[in-house]
Amino acid sequence: MTDFKIAPSILSADFARLGEEVDAVLEAGADWVHFDVMDNHYVPNLTIGPMVCQALRKHGVEAPIDVHLMVEPVDDMIRMFADAGATYITFHPEASRHVDRSLQLIQSLGCKAGLVLNPATGLDSVRYVVDKLDMLLLMSVNPGFGGQKFIPATLCKLREARKLIDDSGLDIRLEIDGGVTRDNIAEIAAAGADTFVAGSAIFNADDYAEAITAMRSALKN
Ligand SMILES: O=C(CO)[C@@H](O)[C@H](O)COP(=O)(O)O
Ligand SMILES: [Fe+2]
């Protein structure tokens, strides 16, 4: 049976009460914390940096922190987030001049490494670095904002990515990010994803546990 993981994106959390919000989603059954880092350069929005990741660790968060870098360039941020307690660090191939080197840097710092593909980016950019991936993240919206609608063409790309991973014989998670809801999560899992980022679908719900349980139930059917 697939080991599904649900990773609430704190982009949709109440930043004024971030520690409490993260505690609440973990208590409600979330597996990971998805941490969106935006630099107003690679994407047209600005969010949070390594000090906030470190603060969450200091606050007592022990769950995996899945750092999604939407910054350019990436290597300095990789070093800072590794120091700050990140578990996974993923970045967009367009944002690094030397993708293979940046992946190696993440792993050399003791973190798990991943690449993130935008909706219009093909799988070709991962083909020759598959052996250096712990995770492949497919964006199902254009990066920069929460609350957007899932782009249906991602389902076809997920199937291709699943085949690429299975053919490699390696242990690589396949994560999906953007517009994931209780209504489409089963279809997304059927296309091959095993790790689900959900921001607005969880943090905009009145009851986080009910929202996460509904997603898990959909994954079981
Ligand atoms: O990386 C991003 C956006 O760039 C995401 O992680 C979003 O924060 C997901 O939010 P929802 O689409 O689930 O509301
Ligand atoms: Fe993200």
PDB file of C-alpha atoms and ligand atoms in Angstrom:
ATOM      1  CA  MET A   1       0.000   0.000   0.000  1.00  0.00           C
ATOM      2  CA  THR A   2       1.243   3.476  -0.868  1.00  0.00           C
ATOM      3  CA  ASP A   3       2.564   5.513   2.029  1.00  0.00           C
ATOM      4  CA  PHE A   4       0.610   8.706   1.342  1.00  0.00           C
ATOM      5  CA  LYS A   5       1.737  11.948   2.997  1.00  0.00           C
ATOM      6  CA  ILE A   6      -0.322  15.099   3.469  1.00  0.00           C
ATOM      7  CA  ALA A   7       1.648  18.336   3.718  1.00  0.00           C
ATOM      8  CA  PRO A   8      -0.349  21.492   4.559  1.00  0.00           C
ATOM      9  CA  SER A   9       1.165  24.570   2.948  1.00  0.00           C
ATOM     10  CA  ILE A  10       1.629  27.233   5.608  1.00  0.00           C
ATOM     11  CA  LEU A  11       1.265  29.893   2.914  1.00  0.00           C
ATOM     12  CA  SER A  12      -2.449  29.821   3.744  1.00  0.00           C
ATOM     13  CA  ALA A  13      -1.925  29.821   7.525  1.00  0.00           C
ATOM     14  CA  ASP A  14      -2.440  32.853   9.761  1.00  0.00           C
ATOM     15  CA  PHE A  15       1.148  34.143   9.861  1.00  0.00           C
ATOM     16  CA  ALA A  16       0.417  36.131  13.022  1.00  0.00           C
ATOM     17  CA  ARG A  17      -0.095  32.799  14.835  1.00  0.00           C
ATOM     18  CA  LEU A  18       2.198  30.543  12.809  1.00  0.00           C
ATOM     19  CA  GLY A  19       3.450  28.285  15.618  1.00  0.00           C
ATOM     20  CA  GLU A  20      -0.100  27.577  16.820  1.00  0.00           C
ATOM     21  CA  GLU A  21      -1.283  26.996  13.255  1.00  0.00           C
ATOM     22  CA  VAL A  22       1.468  24.451  12.576  1.00  0.00           C
ATOM     23  CA  ASP A  23       0.759  22.675  15.891  1.00  0.00           C
ATOM     24  CA  ALA A  24      -2.925  22.600  14.972  1.00  0.00           C
ATOM     25  CA  VAL A  25      -2.504  20.979  11.543  1.00  0.00           C
ATOM     26  CA  LEU A  26      -0.048  18.416  12.906  1.00  0.00           C
ATOM     27  CA  GLU A  27      -2.438  17.578  15.719  1.00  0.00           C
ATOM     28  CA  ALA A  28      -5.187  17.342  13.102  1.00  0.00           C
ATOM     29  CA  GLY A  29      -3.260  14.553  11.348  1.00  0.00           C
ATOM     30  CA  ALA A  30      -0.918  16.235   8.871  1.00  0.00           C
ATOM     31  CA  ASP A  31       2.335  14.379   8.135  1.00  0.00           C
ATOM     32  CA  TRP A  32       4.625  17.181   6.981  1.00  0.00           C
ATOM     33  CA  VAL A  33       4.790  20.971   6.991  1.00  0.00           C
ATOM     34  CA  HIS A  34       5.105  22.489   3.495  1.00  0.00           C
ATOM     35  CA  PHE A  35       7.094  25.736   3.685  1.00  0.00           C
ATOM     36  CA  ASP A  36       6.850  28.046   0.642  1.00  0.00           C
ATOM     37  CA  VAL A  37       9.771  30.420   0.188  1.00  0.00           C
ATOM     38  CA  MET A  38       9.210  33.230  -2.337  1.00  0.00           C
ATOM     39  CA  ASP A  39      11.666  35.989  -3.198  1.00  0.00           C
ATOM     40  CA  ASN A  40       9.677  38.436  -5.381  1.00  0.00           C
ATOM     41  CA  HIS A  41      12.181  37.674  -8.135  1.00  0.00           C
ATOM     42  CA  TYR A  42      11.690  34.091  -9.243  1.00  0.00           C
ATOM     43  CA  VAL A  43       7.991  34.488  -8.396  1.00  0.00           C
ATOM     44  CA  PRO A  44       5.919  37.650  -7.933  1.00  0.00           C
ATOM     45  CA  ASN A  45       5.390  37.262  -4.193  1.00  0.00           C
ATOM     46  CA  LEU A  46       7.442  37.489  -1.003  1.00  0.00           C
ATOM     47  CA  THR A  47       7.117  35.176   1.985  1.00  0.00           C
ATOM     48  CA  ILE A  48       9.307  33.748   4.698  1.00  0.00           C
ATOM     49  CA  GLY A  49      12.943  32.717   5.140  1.00  0.00           C
ATOM     50  CA  PRO A  50      15.193  30.424   7.163  1.00  0.00           C
ATOM     51  CA  MET A  51      14.700  32.305  10.452  1.00  0.00           C
ATOM     52  CA  VAL A  52      11.045  31.283  10.422  1.00  0.00           C
ATOM     53  CA  CYS A  53      11.963  27.648   9.767  1.00  0.00           C
ATOM     54  CA  GLN A  54      14.407  27.775  12.661  1.00  0.00           C
ATOM     55  CA  ALA A  55      11.756  29.388  14.853  1.00  0.00           C
ATOM     56  CA  LEU A  56       9.337  26.528  14.109  1.00  0.00           C
ATOM     57  CA  ARG A  57      11.992  23.986  15.134  1.00  0.00           C
ATOM     58  CA  LYS A  58      12.650  25.998  18.308  1.00  0.00           C
ATOM     59  CA  HIS A  59       8.914  26.075  18.950  1.00  0.00           C
ATOM     60  CA  GLY A  60       9.043  22.255  19.053  1.00  0.00           C
ATOM     61  CA  VAL A  61       7.958  21.185  15.569  1.00  0.00           C
ATOM     62  CA  GLU A  62       9.459  17.733  14.972  1.00  0.00           C
ATOM     63  CA  ALA A  63       7.579  16.784  11.789  1.00  0.00           C
ATOM     64  CA  PRO A  64       9.413  16.883   8.463  1.00  0.00           C
ATOM     65  CA  ILE A  65       9.636  20.417   7.080  1.00  0.00           C
ATOM     66  CA  ASP A  66       9.340  20.394   3.294  1.00  0.00           C
ATOM     67  CA  VAL A  67      10.986  23.589   2.055  1.00  0.00           C
ATOM     68  CA  HIS A  68       9.821  24.618  -1.425  1.00  0.00           C
ATOM     69  CA  LEU A  69      12.275  27.219  -2.695  1.00  0.00           C
ATOM     70  CA  MET A  70      10.836  29.670  -5.210  1.00  0.00           C
ATOM     71  CA  VAL A  71      13.993  31.774  -5.187  1.00  0.00           C
ATOM     72  CA  GLU A  72      16.792  32.466  -7.622  1.00  0.00           C
ATOM     73  CA  PRO A  73      19.658  31.669  -7.221  1.00  0.00           C
ATOM     74  CA  VAL A  74      19.258  28.736  -4.841  1.00  0.00           C
ATOM     75  CA  ASP A  75      22.581  27.677  -3.321  1.00  0.00           C
ATOM     76  CA  ASP A  76      22.837  30.231  -0.481  1.00  0.00           C
ATOM     77  CA  MET A  77      19.241  29.539   0.536  1.00  0.00           C
ATOM     78  CA  ILE A  78      19.939  25.782   0.475  1.00  0.00           C
ATOM     79  CA  ARG A  79      22.765  26.255   2.991  1.00  0.00           C
ATOM     80  CA  MET A  80      20.649  28.514   5.208  1.00  0.00           C
ATOM     81  CA  PHE A  81      17.624  26.210   5.233  1.00  0.00           C
ATOM     82  CA  ALA A  82      19.766  23.140   5.930  1.00  0.00           C
ATOM     83  CA  ASP A  83      21.119  25.003   8.981  1.00  0.00           C
ATOM     84  CA  ALA A  84      17.601  26.050   9.954  1.00  0.00           C
ATOM     85  CA  GLY A  85      16.316  22.483  10.223  1.00  0.00           C
ATOM     86  CA  ALA A  86      14.743  21.727   6.833  1.00  0.00           C
ATOM     87  CA  THR A  87      14.085  18.065   6.054  1.00  0.00           C
ATOM     88  CA  TYR A  88      13.370  18.263   2.315  1.00  0.00           C
ATOM     89  CA  ILE A  89      14.663  21.120   0.161  1.00  0.00           C
ATOM     90  CA  THR A  90      13.248  21.412  -3.347  1.00  0.00           C
ATOM     91  CA  PHE A  91      14.006  24.007  -6.009  1.00  0.00           C
ATOM     92  CA  HIS A  92      13.046  24.843  -9.594  1.00  0.00           C
ATOM     93  CA  PRO A  93      15.636  23.833 -12.221  1.00  0.00           C
ATOM     94  CA  GLU A  94      15.325  27.236 -13.974  1.00  0.00           C
ATOM     95  CA  ALA A  95      16.568  28.877 -10.763  1.00  0.00           C
ATOM     96  CA  SER A  96      19.917  27.086 -10.549  1.00  0.00           C
ATOM     97  CA  ARG A  97      22.737  27.397 -13.061  1.00  0.00           C
ATOM     98  CA  HIS A  98      24.044  23.964 -12.017  1.00  0.00           C
ATOM     99  CA  VAL A  99      21.119  21.755 -11.097  1.00  0.00           C
ATOM    100  CA  ASP A 100      23.185  18.631 -10.475  1.00  0.00           C
ATOM    101  CA  ARG A 101      25.516  20.559  -8.157  1.00  0.00           C
ATOM    102  CA  SER A 102      22.641  22.124  -6.193  1.00  0.00           C
ATOM    103  CA  LEU A 103      21.055  18.696  -5.674  1.00  0.00           C
ATOM    104  CA  GLN A 104      24.374  17.343  -4.421  1.00  0.00           C
ATOM    105  CA  LEU A 105      24.724  20.349  -2.130  1.00  0.00           C
ATOM    106  CA  ILE A 106      21.357  19.599  -0.487  1.00  0.00           C
ATOM    107  CA  GLN A 107      22.257  15.968   0.126  1.00  0.00           C
ATOM    108  CA  SER A 108      25.761  16.816   1.353  1.00  0.00           C
ATOM    109  CA  LEU A 109      24.148  18.994   4.038  1.00  0.00           C
ATOM    110  CA  GLY A 110      22.091  16.043   5.277  1.00  0.00           C
ATOM    111  CA  CYS A 111      18.754  17.035   3.720  1.00  0.00           C
ATOM    112  CA  LYS A 112      16.597  15.272   1.169  1.00  0.00           C
ATOM    113  CA  ALA A 113      16.713  16.812  -2.297  1.00  0.00           C
ATOM    114  CA  GLY A 114      14.018  17.497  -4.840  1.00  0.00           C
ATOM    115  CA  LEU A 115      13.277  19.279  -8.079  1.00  0.00           C
ATOM    116  CA  VAL A 116      10.079  21.212  -8.755  1.00  0.00           C
ATOM    117  CA  LEU A 117       8.608  21.449 -12.239  1.00  0.00           C
ATOM    118  CA  ASN A 118       6.292  24.291 -13.231  1.00  0.00           C
ATOM    119  CA  PRO A 119       3.172  23.406 -15.235  1.00  0.00           C
ATOM    120  CA  ALA A 120       4.870  24.224 -18.566  1.00  0.00           C
ATOM    121  CA  THR A 121       8.215  22.563 -17.743  1.00  0.00           C
ATOM    122  CA  GLY A 122       8.735  19.098 -19.213  1.00  0.00           C
ATOM    123  CA  LEU A 123      10.165  16.057 -17.480  1.00  0.00           C
ATOM    124  CA  ASP A 124      13.337  16.227 -19.575  1.00  0.00           C
ATOM    125  CA  SER A 125      15.063  18.394 -16.977  1.00  0.00           C
ATOM    126  CA  VAL A 126      14.964  15.572 -14.419  1.00  0.00           C
ATOM    127  CA  ARG A 127      15.946  12.648 -16.629  1.00  0.00           C
ATOM    128  CA  TYR A 128      19.712  12.871 -16.053  1.00  0.00           C
ATOM    129  CA  VAL A 129      19.582  13.681 -12.337  1.00  0.00           C
ATOM    130  CA  VAL A 130      17.082  11.043 -11.233  1.00  0.00           C
ATOM    131  CA  ASP A 131      19.761   9.305  -9.181  1.00  0.00           C
ATOM    132  CA  LYS A 132      20.135  12.476  -7.076  1.00  0.00           C
ATOM    133  CA  LEU A 133      16.444  12.932  -6.296  1.00  0.00           C
ATOM    134  CA  ASP A 134      14.644  12.035  -3.091  1.00  0.00           C
ATOM    135  CA  MET A 135      11.531  13.768  -4.377  1.00  0.00           C
ATOM    136  CA  LEU A 136      10.034  15.126  -7.574  1.00  0.00           C
ATOM    137  CA  LEU A 137       7.446  17.872  -7.098  1.00  0.00           C
ATOM    138  CA  LEU A 138       5.037  18.742  -9.891  1.00  0.00           C
ATOM    139  CA  MET A 139       3.352  22.133  -9.679  1.00  0.00           C
ATOM    140  CA  SER A 140      -0.302  21.929 -10.629  1.00  0.00           C
ATOM    141  CA  VAL A 141      -0.644  25.736 -10.543  1.00  0.00           C
ATOM    142  CA  ASN A 142       1.789  28.473 -11.519  1.00  0.00           C
ATOM    143  CA  PRO A 143       3.984  29.171  -8.486  1.00  0.00           C
ATOM    144  CA  GLY A 144       3.548  32.289  -6.380  1.00  0.00           C
ATOM    145  CA  PHE A 145       0.137  32.102  -4.765  1.00  0.00           C
ATOM    146  CA  GLY A 146      -2.160  29.814  -2.832  1.00  0.00           C
ATOM    147  CA  GLY A 147      -5.817  29.298  -3.654  1.00  0.00           C
ATOM    148  CA  GLN A 148      -5.491  28.694  -7.404  1.00  0.00           C
ATOM    149  CA  LYS A 149      -7.286  26.035  -9.441  1.00  0.00           C
ATOM    150  CA  PHE A 150      -5.653  22.684 -10.240  1.00  0.00           C
ATOM    151  CA  ILE A 151      -4.425  22.558 -13.869  1.00  0.00           C
ATOM    152  CA  PRO A 152      -5.856  19.293 -15.306  1.00  0.00           C
ATOM    153  CA  ALA A 153      -2.947  18.674 -17.739  1.00  0.00           C
ATOM    154  CA  THR A 154      -0.860  17.872 -14.654  1.00  0.00           C
ATOM    155  CA  LEU A 155      -2.598  14.492 -14.412  1.00  0.00           C
ATOM    156  CA  CYS A 156      -0.999  13.323 -17.645  1.00  0.00           C
ATOM    157  CA  LYS A 157       2.394  14.624 -16.489  1.00  0.00           C
ATOM    158  CA  LEU A 158       1.980  12.808 -13.175  1.00  0.00           C
ATOM    159  CA  ARG A 159       1.460   9.514 -15.020  1.00  0.00           C
ATOM    160  CA  GLU A 160       4.650  10.112 -17.018  1.00  0.00           C
ATOM    161  CA  ALA A 161       6.550  11.067 -13.869  1.00  0.00           C
ATOM    162  CA  ARG A 162       5.295   7.952 -12.074  1.00  0.00           C
ATOM    163  CA  LYS A 163       6.595   5.803 -14.938  1.00  0.00           C
ATOM    164  CA  LEU A 164       9.964   7.582 -14.918  1.00  0.00           C
ATOM    165  CA  ILE A 165      10.306   6.989 -11.169  1.00  0.00           C
ATOM    166  CA  ASP A 166       9.166   3.370 -11.328  1.00  0.00           C
ATOM    167  CA  ASP A 167      11.497   2.660 -14.248  1.00  0.00           C
ATOM    168  CA  SER A 168      14.413   4.098 -12.245  1.00  0.00           C
ATOM    169  CA  GLY A 169      13.803   1.575  -9.467  1.00  0.00           C
ATOM    170  CA  LEU A 170      14.737   4.299  -6.959  1.00  0.00           C
ATOM    171  CA  ASP A 171      12.918   5.426  -3.852  1.00  0.00           C
ATOM    172  CA  ILE A 172      11.678   8.875  -4.953  1.00  0.00           C
ATOM    173  CA  ARG A 173       8.541  10.541  -3.641  1.00  0.00           C
ATOM    174  CA  LEU A 174       6.183  12.146  -6.167  1.00  0.00           C
ATOM    175  CA  GLU A 175       4.633  15.276  -4.729  1.00  0.00           C
ATOM    176  CA  ILE A 176       1.880  17.471  -6.148  1.00  0.00           C
ATOM    177  CA  ASP A 177       1.401  21.128  -5.227  1.00  0.00           C
ATOM    178  CA  GLY A 178      -1.459  23.471  -6.111  1.00  0.00           C
ATOM    179  CA  GLY A 179      -5.227  23.278  -6.069  1.00  0.00           C
ATOM    180  CA  VAL A 180      -5.411  19.944  -4.242  1.00  0.00           C
ATOM    181  CA  THR A 181      -8.795  19.394  -2.568  1.00  0.00           C
ATOM    182  CA  ARG A 182     -10.792  16.565  -1.030  1.00  0.00           C
ATOM    183  CA  ASP A 183     -12.653  16.325  -4.358  1.00  0.00           C
ATOM    184  CA  ASN A 184      -9.669  15.801  -6.655  1.00  0.00           C
ATOM    185  CA  ILE A 185      -7.115  14.077  -4.382  1.00  0.00           C
ATOM    186  CA  ALA A 186      -8.208  10.537  -5.319  1.00  0.00           C
ATOM    187  CA  GLU A 187      -7.803  11.244  -9.032  1.00  0.00           C
ATOM    188  CA  ILE A 188      -4.381  12.805  -8.371  1.00  0.00           C
ATOM    189  CA  ALA A 189      -3.299   9.740  -6.384  1.00  0.00           C
ATOM    190  CA  ALA A 190      -4.544   7.445  -9.147  1.00  0.00           C
ATOM    191  CA  ALA A 191      -2.288   9.357 -11.559  1.00  0.00           C
ATOM    192  CA  GLY A 192       0.721   8.506  -9.373  1.00  0.00           C
ATOM    193  CA  ALA A 193       1.233  11.123  -6.649  1.00  0.00           C
ATOM    194  CA  ASP A 194       2.046   9.923  -3.135  1.00  0.00           C
ATOM    195  CA  THR A 195       2.611  13.276  -1.386  1.00  0.00           C
ATOM    196  CA  PHE A 196      -0.010  16.018  -1.387  1.00  0.00           C
ATOM    197  CA  VAL A 197       0.502  19.686  -0.598  1.00  0.00           C
ATOM    198  CA  ALA A 198      -2.719  21.457   0.313  1.00  0.00           C
ATOM    199  CA  GLY A 199      -2.844  25.033   1.548  1.00  0.00           C
ATOM    200  CA  SER A 200      -6.221  26.699   1.173  1.00  0.00           C
ATOM    201  CA  ALA A 201      -8.143  23.390   1.276  1.00  0.00           C
ATOM    202  CA  ILE A 202      -6.868  22.837   4.825  1.00  0.00           C
ATOM    203  CA  PHE A 203      -6.216  26.269   6.330  1.00  0.00           C
ATOM    204  CA  ASN A 204      -9.440  27.783   4.986  1.00  0.00           C
ATOM    205  CA  ALA A 205     -11.466  24.974   6.566  1.00  0.00           C
ATOM    206  CA  ASP A 206     -13.178  25.590   9.913  1.00  0.00           C
ATOM    207  CA  ASP A 207     -12.076  22.166  11.161  1.00  0.00           C
ATOM    208  CA  TYR A 208      -8.541  21.126  10.131  1.00  0.00           C
ATOM    209  CA  ALA A 209      -8.973  17.538  11.350  1.00  0.00           C
ATOM    210  CA  GLU A 210     -12.164  17.108   9.332  1.00  0.00           C
ATOM    211  CA  ALA A 211     -10.432  18.497   6.209  1.00  0.00           C
ATOM    212  CA  ILE A 212      -7.391  16.211   6.554  1.00  0.00           C
ATOM    213  CA  THR A 213      -9.522  13.170   7.419  1.00  0.00           C
ATOM    214  CA  ALA A 214     -11.684  13.780   4.341  1.00  0.00           C
ATOM    215  CA  MET A 215      -8.546  13.780   2.180  1.00  0.00           C
ATOM    216  CA  ARG A 216      -7.263  10.576   3.769  1.00  0.00           C
ATOM    217  CA  SER A 217     -10.632   8.875   3.327  1.00  0.00           C
ATOM    218  CA  ALA A 218     -10.672   9.860  -0.349  1.00  0.00           C
ATOM    219  CA  LEU A 219      -7.218   8.266  -0.693  1.00  0.00           C
ATOM    220  CA  LYS A 220      -8.510   4.994   0.752  1.00  0.00           C
ATOM    221  CA  ASN A 221     -11.461   4.619  -1.642  1.00  0.00           C
TER     222      ASN A 221
HETATM  223  O1  LIG B   1       3.911  26.564  -3.851  1.00  0.00           O
HETATM  224  C1  LIG B   1       2.766  26.937  -3.779  1.00  0.00           C
HETATM  225  C2  LIG B   1       2.308  28.145  -4.540  1.00  0.00           C
HETATM  226  O2  LIG B   1       3.359  28.662  -5.244  1.00  0.00           O
HETATM  227  C3  LIG B   1       1.829  26.148  -2.988  1.00  0.00           C
HETATM  228  O3  LIG B   1       2.465  25.369  -2.003  1.00  0.00           O
HETATM  229  C4  LIG B   1       0.544  26.757  -2.522  1.00  0.00           C
HETATM  230  O4  LIG B   1       0.667  27.372  -1.290  1.00  0.00           O
HETATM  231  C5  LIG B   1      -0.539  25.721  -2.444  1.00  0.00           C
HETATM  232  O5  LIG B   1      -1.720  26.325  -2.063  1.00  0.00           O
HETATM  233  P1  LIG B   1      -3.143  25.756  -2.496  1.00  0.00           P
HETATM  234  O6  LIG B   1      -3.184  25.737  -4.003  1.00  0.00           O
HETATM  235  O7  LIG B   1      -3.228  24.355  -1.931  1.00  0.00           O
HETATM  236  O8  LIG B   1      -4.097  26.707  -1.882  1.00  0.00           O
HETATM  237 FE    FE B   2       4.644  24.971  -2.524  1.00  0.00          FE
END
